[in-house]
Every structure is written in C-alpha cells, then in structure tokens.
Amino acid sequence: MRSDALSYAGCEEPHFLEACTLCSKPLGHNSDIYMYRGNKPFCSQECRQEQIENDEAGERRWKVSSKKSKETSKKSETVQTGTLVVSN
Ligand SMILES: [Zn+2]
C-alpha cells in the first residue's frame, strides 16, 4: 500500500519545469526559475534574455526579408523597362 502512495505522488510531479530551456541545466525546486511566455523556464536572467533576443532577432529577420522582397520587385521592374527601351 505504501508503494502505491509513493508512485501516485511520483505521477503527480510536474515535469515541464525540470530543465532550463536554453542550456538544459536542471532546475531544482529551491533554485530560481525565470519564466518566459508562460511556459518556458530558465535557470537565470541571462538565459532568458538570450532566448528573448533570439526570438526578437527571428521576428526582425521576417520584417527585413519582406522589405527586401519589395525592393527586389521594384528593381526588377526598372530592369525590365530598361530592357524594353534597349530592345526598341
Ligand atoms: Zn540556463
């Protein structure tokens, strides 16, 4: 009966907070845990800050690439017009 109680307690233990998202350092119950976006635990502010910067860099890359594709289409229009003038 005792072993049943123990295994039940083991099943109830949450496992999603057991390691830092960035460096995979084990997170103890007595150590500080820094949460980010509600579900990502980190062992330190440095690790969390790095994850935030990674996410922001990814979002910035998206914006830059969409801007670039607009510039590229403008340039190719200019090239096409120039080609037309030359062939005429
Ligand atoms: Zn960490």
mmCIF file of C-alpha atoms and ligand atoms in Angstrom:
data_model
loop_
_atom_site.group_PDB
_atom_site.id
_atom_site.type_symbol
_atom_site.label_atom_id
_atom_site.label_comp_id
_atom_site.label_asym_id
_atom_site.label_seq_id
_atom_site.Cartn_x
_atom_site.Cartn_y
_atom_site.Cartn_z
ATOM 1 C CA MET A 1 0.000 0.000 0.000
ATOM 2 C CA ARG A 2 2.887 2.342 0.790
ATOM 3 C CA SER A 3 4.465 1.827 -2.634
ATOM 4 C CA ASP A 4 1.117 2.703 -4.271
ATOM 5 C CA ALA A 5 1.052 6.039 -2.462
ATOM 6 C CA LEU A 6 4.634 6.757 -3.491
ATOM 7 C CA SER A 7 4.087 6.004 -7.172
ATOM 8 C CA TYR A 8 0.962 8.166 -7.173
ATOM 9 C CA ALA A 9 2.965 11.095 -5.796
ATOM 10 C CA GLY A 10 5.592 10.479 -8.476
ATOM 11 C CA CYS A 11 2.976 10.647 -11.220
ATOM 12 C CA GLU A 12 1.644 13.940 -9.936
ATOM 13 C CA GLU A 13 5.044 15.614 -10.106
ATOM 14 C CA PRO A 14 5.108 18.159 -12.978
ATOM 15 C CA HIS A 15 7.956 17.559 -15.407
ATOM 16 C CA PHE A 16 7.785 20.569 -17.691
ATOM 17 C CA LEU A 17 9.805 22.758 -15.323
ATOM 18 C CA GLU A 18 12.715 20.417 -14.772
ATOM 19 C CA ALA A 19 15.363 21.975 -17.024
ATOM 20 C CA CYS A 20 16.405 25.354 -18.438
ATOM 21 C CA THR A 21 15.049 25.853 -21.955
ATOM 22 C CA LEU A 22 18.319 27.335 -23.200
ATOM 23 C CA CYS A 23 21.191 25.451 -21.502
ATOM 24 C CA SER A 24 19.240 22.418 -20.186
ATOM 25 C CA LYS A 25 20.598 22.951 -16.692
ATOM 26 C CA PRO A 26 18.407 21.057 -14.195
ATOM 27 C CA LEU A 27 16.095 23.347 -12.259
ATOM 28 C CA GLY A 28 15.744 22.392 -8.608
ATOM 29 C CA HIS A 29 12.709 23.179 -6.500
ATOM 30 C CA ASN A 30 14.754 25.601 -4.394
ATOM 31 C CA SER A 31 16.515 27.380 -7.252
ATOM 32 C CA ASP A 32 15.214 30.474 -9.007
ATOM 33 C CA ILE A 33 13.191 29.839 -12.139
ATOM 34 C CA TYR A 34 12.662 32.598 -14.696
ATOM 35 C CA MET A 35 9.580 32.096 -16.826
ATOM 36 C CA TYR A 36 9.178 33.415 -20.359
ATOM 37 C CA ARG A 37 5.982 33.438 -22.417
ATOM 38 C CA GLY A 38 4.235 31.466 -19.714
ATOM 39 C CA ASN A 39 5.706 28.031 -20.400
ATOM 40 C CA LYS A 40 9.482 28.315 -20.883
ATOM 41 C CA PRO A 41 11.580 28.012 -17.723
ATOM 42 C CA PHE A 42 15.144 29.367 -17.469
ATOM 43 C CA CYS A 43 17.836 28.959 -14.820
ATOM 44 C CA SER A 44 18.936 32.610 -14.979
ATOM 45 C CA GLN A 45 18.025 36.021 -16.326
ATOM 46 C CA GLU A 46 20.921 35.692 -18.791
ATOM 47 C CA CYS A 47 19.470 32.534 -20.318
ATOM 48 C CA ARG A 48 16.003 34.062 -20.556
ATOM 49 C CA GLN A 49 17.378 37.278 -22.060
ATOM 50 C CA GLU A 50 19.231 35.274 -24.712
ATOM 51 C CA GLN A 51 16.031 33.447 -25.638
ATOM 52 C CA ILE A 52 14.163 36.784 -25.859
ATOM 53 C CA GLU A 53 16.879 38.206 -28.111
ATOM 54 C CA ASN A 54 16.802 35.090 -30.285
ATOM 55 C CA ASP A 55 13.041 35.446 -30.687
ATOM 56 C CA GLU A 56 13.289 39.158 -31.459
ATOM 57 C CA ALA A 57 16.062 38.529 -33.987
ATOM 58 C CA GLY A 58 13.845 35.978 -35.706
ATOM 59 C CA GLU A 59 10.940 38.420 -35.872
ATOM 60 C CA ARG A 60 13.224 41.168 -37.202
ATOM 61 C CA ARG A 61 14.551 38.840 -39.886
ATOM 62 C CA TRP A 62 10.980 38.297 -41.099
ATOM 63 C CA LYS A 63 10.346 42.031 -41.384
ATOM 64 C CA VAL A 64 13.647 42.667 -43.162
ATOM 65 C CA SER A 65 13.111 39.858 -45.667
ATOM 66 C CA SER A 66 9.620 41.129 -46.568
ATOM 67 C CA LYS A 67 11.039 44.639 -47.089
ATOM 68 C CA LYS A 68 13.838 43.264 -49.249
ATOM 69 C CA SER A 69 11.471 41.313 -51.494
ATOM 70 C CA LYS A 70 9.527 44.536 -52.164
ATOM 71 C CA GLU A 71 12.736 46.369 -53.109
ATOM 72 C CA THR A 72 13.760 43.495 -55.344
ATOM 73 C CA SER A 73 10.447 43.550 -57.241
ATOM 74 C CA LYS A 74 10.797 47.320 -57.735
ATOM 75 C CA LYS A 75 14.335 46.875 -59.074
ATOM 76 C CA SER A 76 13.310 44.100 -61.451
ATOM 77 C CA GLU A 77 10.551 46.349 -62.830
ATOM 78 C CA THR A 78 13.148 49.023 -63.547
ATOM 79 C CA VAL A 79 15.378 46.467 -65.240
ATOM 80 C CA GLN A 80 12.507 45.216 -67.389
ATOM 81 C CA THR A 81 11.650 48.767 -68.503
ATOM 82 C CA GLY A 82 15.304 49.405 -69.335
ATOM 83 C CA THR A 83 15.486 46.193 -71.323
ATOM 84 C CA LEU A 84 12.387 47.203 -73.282
ATOM 85 C CA VAL A 85 13.903 50.589 -74.146
ATOM 86 C CA VAL A 86 17.122 48.953 -75.317
ATOM 87 C CA SER A 87 15.350 46.351 -77.494
ATOM 88 C CA ASN A 88 13.259 49.075 -79.132
HETATM 89 ZN ZN ZN B 1 20.119 28.212 -18.416
#
